[in-house]
Amino acid sequence: MLEITTSSNNVIALAGRFDAAQIEKAREAFAAFQENTIVDFSRLEYISSAGLGVLLATQKRLQDNGSGLKLVNINSHIRDILHFSGFDQIFEIG
């Protein structure tokens, strides 16, 4: 189960498991952002390739407007996934 919390200051917090079963819910939440957005991973336990796909699609859409995603509070397991997939070269990671 994925819990998504958004705030008015362009922060989206993810908790739980970001996998294929949660894609539509995630796409809706990420579609609301049109400028620089911080994605807080502090409570995210797992991300699948489907979840990575949502992040990538959002990043590409935002970059068309000169904006992007900044990923923060990433645990070591997810950080490894981002590194091995090359996503650490695509996203700002803080």
PDB file of N, CA and C in Angstrom:
ATOM      1  N   MET A   1       0.842  -1.185   0.000  1.00  0.00           N
ATOM      2  CA  MET A   1       0.000   0.000   0.000  1.00  0.00           C
ATOM      3  C   MET A   1       0.881   1.240   0.000  1.00  0.00           C
ATOM      4  N   LEU A   2       0.526   2.202  -0.811  1.00  0.00           N
ATOM      5  CA  LEU A   2       1.251   3.457  -0.912  1.00  0.00           C
ATOM      6  C   LEU A   2       0.401   4.572  -0.335  1.00  0.00           C
ATOM      7  N   GLU A   3       0.989   5.326   0.554  1.00  0.00           N
ATOM      8  CA  GLU A   3       0.345   6.518   1.098  1.00  0.00           C
ATOM      9  C   GLU A   3       1.035   7.722   0.486  1.00  0.00           C
ATOM     10  N   ILE A   4       0.253   8.639  -0.062  1.00  0.00           N
ATOM     11  CA  ILE A   4       0.786   9.837  -0.698  1.00  0.00           C
ATOM     12  C   ILE A   4       0.193  11.048  -0.009  1.00  0.00           C
ATOM     13  N   THR A   5       1.068  11.916   0.460  1.00  0.00           N
ATOM     14  CA  THR A   5       0.641  13.146   1.109  1.00  0.00           C
ATOM     15  C   THR A   5       1.248  14.313   0.344  1.00  0.00           C
ATOM     16  N   THR A   6       0.401  15.235  -0.078  1.00  0.00           N
ATOM     17  CA  THR A   6       0.903  16.409  -0.788  1.00  0.00           C
ATOM     18  C   THR A   6       0.663  17.645   0.064  1.00  0.00           C
ATOM     19  N   SER A   7       1.511  18.642  -0.146  1.00  0.00           N
ATOM     20  CA  SER A   7       1.342  19.895   0.576  1.00  0.00           C
ATOM     21  C   SER A   7       1.350  21.047  -0.415  1.00  0.00           C
ATOM     22  N   SER A   8       0.913  22.178   0.039  1.00  0.00           N
ATOM     23  CA  SER A   8       0.791  23.338  -0.841  1.00  0.00           C
ATOM     24  C   SER A   8       2.144  23.927  -1.229  1.00  0.00           C
ATOM     25  N   ASN A   9       3.216  23.511  -0.560  1.00  0.00           N
ATOM     26  CA  ASN A   9       4.534  24.061  -0.876  1.00  0.00           C
ATOM     27  C   ASN A   9       5.344  23.122  -1.777  1.00  0.00           C
ATOM     28  N   ASN A  10       4.648  22.390  -2.658  1.00  0.00           N
ATOM     29  CA  ASN A  10       5.266  21.499  -3.647  1.00  0.00           C
ATOM     30  C   ASN A  10       6.133  20.420  -3.027  1.00  0.00           C
ATOM     31  N   VAL A  11       5.617  19.795  -1.986  1.00  0.00           N
ATOM     32  CA  VAL A  11       6.270  18.637  -1.380  1.00  0.00           C
ATOM     33  C   VAL A  11       5.286  17.474  -1.449  1.00  0.00           C
ATOM     34  N   ILE A  12       5.784  16.334  -1.897  1.00  0.00           N
ATOM     35  CA  ILE A  12       4.979  15.118  -1.925  1.00  0.00           C
ATOM     36  C   ILE A  12       5.731  14.078  -1.096  1.00  0.00           C
ATOM     37  N   ALA A  13       5.063  13.536  -0.090  1.00  0.00           N
ATOM     38  CA  ALA A  13       5.674  12.533   0.787  1.00  0.00           C
ATOM     39  C   ALA A  13       5.081  11.170   0.455  1.00  0.00           C
ATOM     40  N   LEU A  14       5.977  10.189   0.308  1.00  0.00           N
ATOM     41  CA  LEU A  14       5.577   8.826  -0.016  1.00  0.00           C
ATOM     42  C   LEU A  14       5.834   7.916   1.174  1.00  0.00           C
ATOM     43  N   ALA A  15       4.910   6.994   1.440  1.00  0.00           N
ATOM     44  CA  ALA A  15       5.078   6.030   2.531  1.00  0.00           C
ATOM     45  C   ALA A  15       4.573   4.675   2.069  1.00  0.00           C
ATOM     46  N   GLY A  16       5.294   3.632   2.466  1.00  0.00           N
ATOM     47  CA  GLY A  16       4.873   2.277   2.119  1.00  0.00           C
ATOM     48  C   GLY A  16       5.602   1.734   0.920  1.00  0.00           C
ATOM     49  N   ARG A  17       4.832   1.117   0.004  1.00  0.00           N
ATOM     50  CA  ARG A  17       5.399   0.449  -1.176  1.00  0.00           C
ATOM     51  C   ARG A  17       4.889   1.121  -2.452  1.00  0.00           C
ATOM     52  N   PHE A  18       5.810   1.591  -3.260  1.00  0.00           N
ATOM     53  CA  PHE A  18       5.488   2.248  -4.530  1.00  0.00           C
ATOM     54  C   PHE A  18       5.703   1.218  -5.630  1.00  0.00           C
ATOM     55  N   ASP A  19       4.629   0.479  -5.959  1.00  0.00           N
ATOM     56  CA  ASP A  19       4.734  -0.596  -6.945  1.00  0.00           C
ATOM     57  C   ASP A  19       3.599  -0.488  -7.960  1.00  0.00           C
ATOM     58  N   ALA A  20       3.527  -1.456  -8.851  1.00  0.00           N
ATOM     59  CA  ALA A  20       2.568  -1.420  -9.963  1.00  0.00           C
ATOM     60  C   ALA A  20       1.120  -1.289  -9.495  1.00  0.00           C
ATOM     61  N   ALA A  21       0.792  -1.827  -8.353  1.00  0.00           N
ATOM     62  CA  ALA A  21      -0.580  -1.766  -7.852  1.00  0.00           C
ATOM     63  C   ALA A  21      -1.006  -0.340  -7.500  1.00  0.00           C
ATOM     64  N   GLN A  22      -0.030   0.556  -7.343  1.00  0.00           N
ATOM     65  CA  GLN A  22      -0.322   1.921  -6.905  1.00  0.00           C
ATOM     66  C   GLN A  22      -0.107   2.968  -7.998  1.00  0.00           C
ATOM     67  N   ILE A  23       0.120   2.527  -9.225  1.00  0.00           N
ATOM     68  CA  ILE A  23       0.517   3.442 -10.294  1.00  0.00           C
ATOM     69  C   ILE A  23      -0.514   4.523 -10.581  1.00  0.00           C
ATOM     70  N   GLU A  24      -1.765   4.176 -10.736  1.00  0.00           N
ATOM     71  CA  GLU A  24      -2.776   5.191 -11.078  1.00  0.00           C
ATOM     72  C   GLU A  24      -2.885   6.255  -9.987  1.00  0.00           C
ATOM     73  N   LYS A  25      -2.881   5.821  -8.757  1.00  0.00           N
ATOM     74  CA  LYS A  25      -2.934   6.748  -7.628  1.00  0.00           C
ATOM     75  C   LYS A  25      -1.731   7.694  -7.671  1.00  0.00           C
ATOM     76  N   ALA A  26      -0.556   7.157  -7.939  1.00  0.00           N
ATOM     77  CA  ALA A  26       0.659   7.966  -7.976  1.00  0.00           C
ATOM     78  C   ALA A  26       0.644   8.923  -9.163  1.00  0.00           C
ATOM     79  N   ARG A  27       0.219   8.452 -10.325  1.00  0.00           N
ATOM     80  CA  ARG A  27       0.169   9.323 -11.505  1.00  0.00           C
ATOM     81  C   ARG A  27      -0.708  10.533 -11.257  1.00  0.00           C
ATOM     82  N   GLU A  28      -1.854  10.314 -10.639  1.00  0.00           N
ATOM     83  CA  GLU A  28      -2.755  11.428 -10.312  1.00  0.00           C
ATOM     84  C   GLU A  28      -2.086  12.433  -9.391  1.00  0.00           C
ATOM     85  N   ALA A  29      -1.418  11.942  -8.360  1.00  0.00           N
ATOM     86  CA  ALA A  29      -0.779  12.838  -7.394  1.00  0.00           C
ATOM     87  C   ALA A  29       0.351  13.630  -8.042  1.00  0.00           C
ATOM     88  N   PHE A  30       1.187  12.964  -8.819  1.00  0.00           N
ATOM     89  CA  PHE A  30       2.315  13.649  -9.447  1.00  0.00           C
ATOM     90  C   PHE A  30       1.872  14.594 -10.556  1.00  0.00           C
ATOM     91  N   ALA A  31       0.759  14.326 -11.202  1.00  0.00           N
ATOM     92  CA  ALA A  31       0.261  15.187 -12.278  1.00  0.00           C
ATOM     93  C   ALA A  31      -0.116  16.570 -11.780  1.00  0.00           C
ATOM     94  N   ALA A  32      -0.409  16.697 -10.504  1.00  0.00           N
ATOM     95  CA  ALA A  32      -0.821  17.980  -9.941  1.00  0.00           C
ATOM     96  C   ALA A  32       0.317  18.988  -9.876  1.00  0.00           C
ATOM     97  N   PHE A  33       1.551  18.523  -9.941  1.00  0.00           N
ATOM     98  CA  PHE A  33       2.694  19.427  -9.803  1.00  0.00           C
ATOM     99  C   PHE A  33       3.163  19.912 -11.160  1.00  0.00           C
ATOM    100  N   GLN A  34       3.374  21.226 -11.251  1.00  0.00           N
ATOM    101  CA  GLN A  34       3.771  21.854 -12.511  1.00  0.00           C
ATOM    102  C   GLN A  34       5.100  22.592 -12.407  1.00  0.00           C
ATOM    103  N   GLU A  35       5.721  22.573 -11.238  1.00  0.00           N
ATOM    104  CA  GLU A  35       7.006  23.262 -11.043  1.00  0.00           C
ATOM    105  C   GLU A  35       7.872  22.434 -10.113  1.00  0.00           C
ATOM    106  N   ASN A  36       9.033  22.969  -9.736  1.00  0.00           N
ATOM    107  CA  ASN A  36       9.956  22.234  -8.875  1.00  0.00           C
ATOM    108  C   ASN A  36       9.214  21.612  -7.696  1.00  0.00           C
ATOM    109  N   THR A  37       9.470  20.333  -7.478  1.00  0.00           N
ATOM    110  CA  THR A  37       8.767  19.577  -6.449  1.00  0.00           C
ATOM    111  C   THR A  37       9.763  18.722  -5.676  1.00  0.00           C
ATOM    112  N   ILE A  38       9.592  18.664  -4.373  1.00  0.00           N
ATOM    113  CA  ILE A  38      10.401  17.812  -3.500  1.00  0.00           C
ATOM    114  C   ILE A  38       9.611  16.543  -3.222  1.00  0.00           C
ATOM    115  N   VAL A  39      10.281  15.404  -3.403  1.00  0.00           N
ATOM    116  CA  VAL A  39       9.658  14.112  -3.110  1.00  0.00           C
ATOM    117  C   VAL A  39      10.359  13.544  -1.882  1.00  0.00           C
ATOM    118  N   ASP A  40       9.622  13.426  -0.782  1.00  0.00           N
ATOM    119  CA  ASP A  40      10.165  12.941   0.488  1.00  0.00           C
ATOM    120  C   ASP A  40       9.991  11.429   0.574  1.00  0.00           C
ATOM    121  N   PHE A  41      11.117  10.729   0.605  1.00  0.00           N
ATOM    122  CA  PHE A  41      11.126   9.266   0.644  1.00  0.00           C
ATOM    123  C   PHE A  41      11.295   8.726   2.070  1.00  0.00           C
ATOM    124  N   SER A  42      11.215   9.565   3.089  1.00  0.00           N
ATOM    125  CA  SER A  42      11.577   9.146   4.450  1.00  0.00           C
ATOM    126  C   SER A  42      10.774   7.948   4.954  1.00  0.00           C
ATOM    127  N   ARG A  43       9.556   7.752   4.461  1.00  0.00           N
ATOM    128  CA  ARG A  43       8.735   6.628   4.923  1.00  0.00           C
ATOM    129  C   ARG A  43       8.470   5.610   3.821  1.00  0.00           C
ATOM    130  N   LEU A  44       9.198   5.735   2.702  1.00  0.00           N
ATOM    131  CA  LEU A  44       9.024   4.790   1.606  1.00  0.00           C
ATOM    132  C   LEU A  44       9.909   3.578   1.850  1.00  0.00           C
ATOM    133  N   GLU A  45       9.313   2.396   1.794  1.00  0.00           N
ATOM    134  CA  GLU A  45      10.034   1.148   2.066  1.00  0.00           C
ATOM    135  C   GLU A  45      10.545   0.476   0.802  1.00  0.00           C
ATOM    136  N   TYR A  46       9.824   0.669  -0.323  1.00  0.00           N
ATOM    137  CA  TYR A  46      10.129  -0.090  -1.540  1.00  0.00           C
ATOM    138  C   TYR A  46       9.665   0.699  -2.748  1.00  0.00           C
ATOM    139  N   ILE A  47      10.436   0.615  -3.833  1.00  0.00           N
ATOM    140  CA  ILE A  47       9.997   1.186  -5.109  1.00  0.00           C
ATOM    141  C   ILE A  47      10.313   0.186  -6.212  1.00  0.00           C
ATOM    142  N   SER A  48       9.333  -0.067  -7.068  1.00  0.00           N
ATOM    143  CA  SER A  48       9.504  -1.008  -8.184  1.00  0.00           C
ATOM    144  C   SER A  48       9.857  -0.220  -9.446  1.00  0.00           C
ATOM    145  N   SER A  49      10.080  -0.957 -10.534  1.00  0.00           N
ATOM    146  CA  SER A  49      10.357  -0.297 -11.810  1.00  0.00           C
ATOM    147  C   SER A  49       9.149   0.534 -12.254  1.00  0.00           C
ATOM    148  N   ALA A  50       7.961   0.104 -11.905  1.00  0.00           N
ATOM    149  CA  ALA A  50       6.762   0.883 -12.237  1.00  0.00           C
ATOM    150  C   ALA A  50       6.778   2.225 -11.512  1.00  0.00           C
ATOM    151  N   GLY A  51       7.176   2.223 -10.255  1.00  0.00           N
ATOM    152  CA  GLY A  51       7.303   3.464  -9.499  1.00  0.00           C
ATOM    153  C   GLY A  51       8.366   4.372 -10.079  1.00  0.00           C
ATOM    154  N   LEU A  52       9.491   3.774 -10.470  1.00  0.00           N
ATOM    155  CA  LEU A  52      10.555   4.548 -11.107  1.00  0.00           C
ATOM    156  C   LEU A  52      10.048   5.175 -12.403  1.00  0.00           C
ATOM    157  N   GLY A  53       9.204   4.450 -13.119  1.00  0.00           N
ATOM    158  CA  GLY A  53       8.636   4.972 -14.355  1.00  0.00           C
ATOM    159  C   GLY A  53       7.785   6.213 -14.134  1.00  0.00           C
ATOM    160  N   VAL A  54       7.017   6.232 -13.057  1.00  0.00           N
ATOM    161  CA  VAL A  54       6.200   7.409 -12.738  1.00  0.00           C
ATOM    162  C   VAL A  54       7.112   8.589 -12.424  1.00  0.00           C
ATOM    163  N   LEU A  55       8.168   8.350 -11.654  1.00  0.00           N
ATOM    164  CA  LEU A  55       9.111   9.427 -11.344  1.00  0.00           C
ATOM    165  C   LEU A  55       9.765   9.963 -12.610  1.00  0.00           C
ATOM    166  N   LEU A  56      10.188   9.066 -13.495  1.00  0.00           N
ATOM    167  CA  LEU A  56      10.852   9.472 -14.723  1.00  0.00           C
ATOM    168  C   LEU A  56       9.913  10.273 -15.629  1.00  0.00           C
ATOM    169  N   ALA A  57       8.702   9.809 -15.801  1.00  0.00           N
ATOM    170  CA  ALA A  57       7.730  10.525 -16.637  1.00  0.00           C
ATOM    171  C   ALA A  57       7.451  11.920 -16.077  1.00  0.00           C
ATOM    172  N   THR A  58       7.350  12.017 -14.753  1.00  0.00           N
ATOM    173  CA  THR A  58       7.117  13.315 -14.118  1.00  0.00           C
ATOM    174  C   THR A  58       8.316  14.224 -14.313  1.00  0.00           C
ATOM    175  N   GLN A  59       9.518  13.674 -14.151  1.00  0.00           N
ATOM    176  CA  GLN A  59      10.733  14.464 -14.333  1.00  0.00           C
ATOM    177  C   GLN A  59      10.807  15.017 -15.763  1.00  0.00           C
ATOM    178  N   LYS A  60      10.539  14.188 -16.737  1.00  0.00           N
ATOM    179  CA  LYS A  60      10.580  14.640 -18.132  1.00  0.00           C
ATOM    180  C   LYS A  60       9.558  15.737 -18.385  1.00  0.00           C
ATOM    181  N   ARG A  61       8.353  15.565 -17.851  1.00  0.00           N
ATOM    182  CA  ARG A  61       7.300  16.575 -18.030  1.00  0.00           C
ATOM    183  C   ARG A  61       7.705  17.895 -17.392  1.00  0.00           C
ATOM    184  N   LEU A  62       8.254  17.838 -16.175  1.00  0.00           N
ATOM    185  CA  LEU A  62       8.651  19.053 -15.484  1.00  0.00           C
ATOM    186  C   LEU A  62       9.853  19.719 -16.153  1.00  0.00           C
ATOM    187  N   GLN A  63      10.784  18.926 -16.658  1.00  0.00           N
ATOM    188  CA  GLN A  63      11.956  19.500 -17.315  1.00  0.00           C
ATOM    189  C   GLN A  63      11.571  20.291 -18.553  1.00  0.00           C
ATOM    190  N   ASP A  64      10.494  19.926 -19.203  1.00  0.00           N
ATOM    191  CA  ASP A  64      10.022  20.687 -20.361  1.00  0.00           C
ATOM    192  C   ASP A  64       9.672  22.117 -19.985  1.00  0.00           C
ATOM    193  N   ASN A  65       9.385  22.351 -18.705  1.00  0.00           N
ATOM    194  CA  ASN A  65       9.054  23.680 -18.192  1.00  0.00           C
ATOM    195  C   ASN A  65      10.202  24.298 -17.407  1.00  0.00           C
ATOM    196  N   GLY A  66      11.376  23.670 -17.445  1.00  0.00           N
ATOM    197  CA  GLY A  66      12.532  24.187 -16.716  1.00  0.00           C
ATOM    198  C   GLY A  66      12.512  23.850 -15.237  1.00  0.00           C
ATOM    199  N   SER A  67      11.723  22.874 -14.842  1.00  0.00           N
ATOM    200  CA  SER A  67      11.610  22.481 -13.439  1.00  0.00           C
ATOM    201  C   SER A  67      12.071  21.034 -13.286  1.00  0.00           C
ATOM    202  N   GLY A  68      11.858  20.456 -12.087  1.00  0.00           N
ATOM    203  CA  GLY A  68      12.211  19.066 -11.877  1.00  0.00           C
ATOM    204  C   GLY A  68      11.879  18.594 -10.481  1.00  0.00           C
ATOM    205  N   LEU A  69      12.187  17.330 -10.238  1.00  0.00           N
ATOM    206  CA  LEU A  69      11.972  16.711  -8.934  1.00  0.00           C
ATOM    207  C   LEU A  69      13.281  16.680  -8.162  1.00  0.00           C
ATOM    208  N   LYS A  70      13.184  16.905  -6.872  1.00  0.00           N
ATOM    209  CA  LYS A  70      14.312  16.703  -5.960  1.00  0.00           C
ATOM    210  C   LYS A  70      13.889  15.602  -5.001  1.00  0.00           C
ATOM    211  N   LEU A  71      14.670  14.531  -4.933  1.00  0.00           N
ATOM    212  CA  LEU A  71      14.358  13.394  -4.080  1.00  0.00           C
ATOM    213  C   LEU A  71      15.148  13.523  -2.788  1.00  0.00           C
ATOM    214  N   VAL A  72      14.457  13.448  -1.644  1.00  0.00           N
ATOM    215  CA  VAL A  72      15.115  13.635  -0.353  1.00  0.00           C
ATOM    216  C   VAL A  72      14.763  12.506   0.627  1.00  0.00           C
ATOM    217  N   ASN A  73      15.593  12.361   1.644  1.00  0.00           N
ATOM    218  CA  ASN A  73      15.379  11.396   2.729  1.00  0.00           C
ATOM    219  C   ASN A  73      15.253   9.959   2.214  1.00  0.00           C
ATOM    220  N   ILE A  74      16.194   9.560   1.383  1.00  0.00           N
ATOM    221  CA  ILE A  74      16.155   8.250   0.742  1.00  0.00           C
ATOM    222  C   ILE A  74      16.926   7.239   1.581  1.00  0.00           C
ATOM    223  N   ASN A  75      16.317   6.075   1.857  1.00  0.00           N
ATOM    224  CA  ASN A  75      17.017   5.044   2.618  1.00  0.00           C
ATOM    225  C   ASN A  75      18.085   4.395   1.733  1.00  0.00           C
ATOM    226  N   SER A  76      18.974   3.642   2.333  1.00  0.00           N
ATOM    227  CA  SER A  76      20.118   3.089   1.595  1.00  0.00           C
ATOM    228  C   SER A  76      19.691   2.100   0.513  1.00  0.00           C
ATOM    229  N   HIS A  77      18.658   1.314   0.767  1.00  0.00           N
ATOM    230  CA  HIS A  77      18.188   0.345  -0.233  1.00  0.00           C
ATOM    231  C   HIS A  77      17.679   1.057  -1.491  1.00  0.00           C
ATOM    232  N   ILE A  78      16.839   2.049  -1.315  1.00  0.00           N
ATOM    233  CA  ILE A  78      16.298   2.779  -2.462  1.00  0.00           C
ATOM    234  C   ILE A  78      17.395   3.613  -3.119  1.00  0.00           C
ATOM    235  N   ARG A  79      18.314   4.149  -2.345  1.00  0.00           N
ATOM    236  CA  ARG A  79      19.446   4.891  -2.908  1.00  0.00           C
ATOM    237  C   ARG A  79      20.249   3.976  -3.844  1.00  0.00           C
ATOM    238  N   ASP A  80      20.457   2.722  -3.434  1.00  0.00           N
ATOM    239  CA  ASP A  80      21.165   1.762  -4.293  1.00  0.00           C
ATOM    240  C   ASP A  80      20.400   1.522  -5.592  1.00  0.00           C
ATOM    241  N   ILE A  81      19.088   1.370  -5.500  1.00  0.00           N
ATOM    242  CA  ILE A  81      18.264   1.173  -6.691  1.00  0.00           C
ATOM    243  C   ILE A  81      18.420   2.359  -7.638  1.00  0.00           C
ATOM    244  N   LEU A  82      18.361   3.570  -7.101  1.00  0.00           N
ATOM    245  CA  LEU A  82      18.507   4.764  -7.927  1.00  0.00           C
ATOM    246  C   LEU A  82      19.892   4.812  -8.574  1.00  0.00           C
ATOM    247  N   HIS A  83      20.907   4.415  -7.819  1.00  0.00           N
ATOM    248  CA  HIS A  83      22.276   4.427  -8.341  1.00  0.00           C
ATOM    249  C   HIS A  83      22.448   3.393  -9.456  1.00  0.00           C
ATOM    250  N   PHE A  84      22.052   2.161  -9.212  1.00  0.00           N
ATOM    251  CA  PHE A  84      22.254   1.096 -10.189  1.00  0.00           C
ATOM    252  C   PHE A  84      21.411   1.278 -11.450  1.00  0.00           C
ATOM    253  N   SER A  85      20.303   1.975 -11.330  1.00  0.00           N
ATOM    254  CA  SER A  85      19.460   2.233 -12.497  1.00  0.00           C
ATOM    255  C   SER A  85      19.891   3.487 -13.252  1.00  0.00           C
ATOM    256  N   GLY A  86      20.829   4.238 -12.677  1.00  0.00           N
ATOM    257  CA  GLY A  86      21.287   5.477 -13.299  1.00  0.00           C
ATOM    258  C   GLY A  86      20.392   6.667 -13.007  1.00  0.00           C
ATOM    259  N   PHE A  87      19.381   6.462 -12.186  1.00  0.00           N
ATOM    260  CA  PHE A  87      18.457   7.548 -11.876  1.00  0.00           C
ATOM    261  C   PHE A  87      19.112   8.631 -11.020  1.00  0.00           C
ATOM    262  N   ASP A  88      20.201   8.312 -10.364  1.00  0.00           N
ATOM    263  CA  ASP A  88      20.892   9.336  -9.586  1.00  0.00           C
ATOM    264  C   ASP A  88      21.530  10.382 -10.498  1.00  0.00           C
ATOM    265  N   GLN A  89      21.615  10.101 -11.792  1.00  0.00           N
ATOM    266  CA  GLN A  89      22.123  11.064 -12.766  1.00  0.00           C
ATOM    267  C   GLN A  89      20.991  11.901 -13.367  1.00  0.00           C
ATOM    268  N   ILE A  90      19.765  11.476 -13.156  1.00  0.00           N
ATOM    269  CA  ILE A  90      18.602  12.140 -13.747  1.00  0.00           C
ATOM    270  C   ILE A  90      17.939  13.105 -12.763  1.00  0.00           C
ATOM    271  N   PHE A  91      17.958  12.733 -11.487  1.00  0.00           N
ATOM    272  CA  PHE A  91      17.278  13.503 -10.450  1.00  0.00           C
ATOM    273  C   PHE A  91      18.276  14.196  -9.541  1.00  0.00           C
ATOM    274  N   GLU A  92      17.845  15.334  -8.999  1.00  0.00           N
ATOM    275  CA  GLU A  92      18.607  15.951  -7.910  1.00  0.00           C
ATOM    276  C   GLU A  92      18.272  15.158  -6.647  1.00  0.00           C
ATOM    277  N   ILE A  93      19.299  14.714  -5.950  1.00  0.00           N
ATOM    278  CA  ILE A  93      19.101  13.932  -4.742  1.00  0.00           C
ATOM    279  C   ILE A  93      19.721  14.664  -3.576  1.00  0.00           C
ATOM    280  N   GLY A  94      18.923  14.858  -2.548  1.00  0.00           N
ATOM    281  CA  GLY A  94      19.402  15.595  -1.388  1.00  0.00           C
ATOM    282  C   GLY A  94      19.274  14.817  -0.128  1.00  0.00           C
TER     283      GLY A  94
END
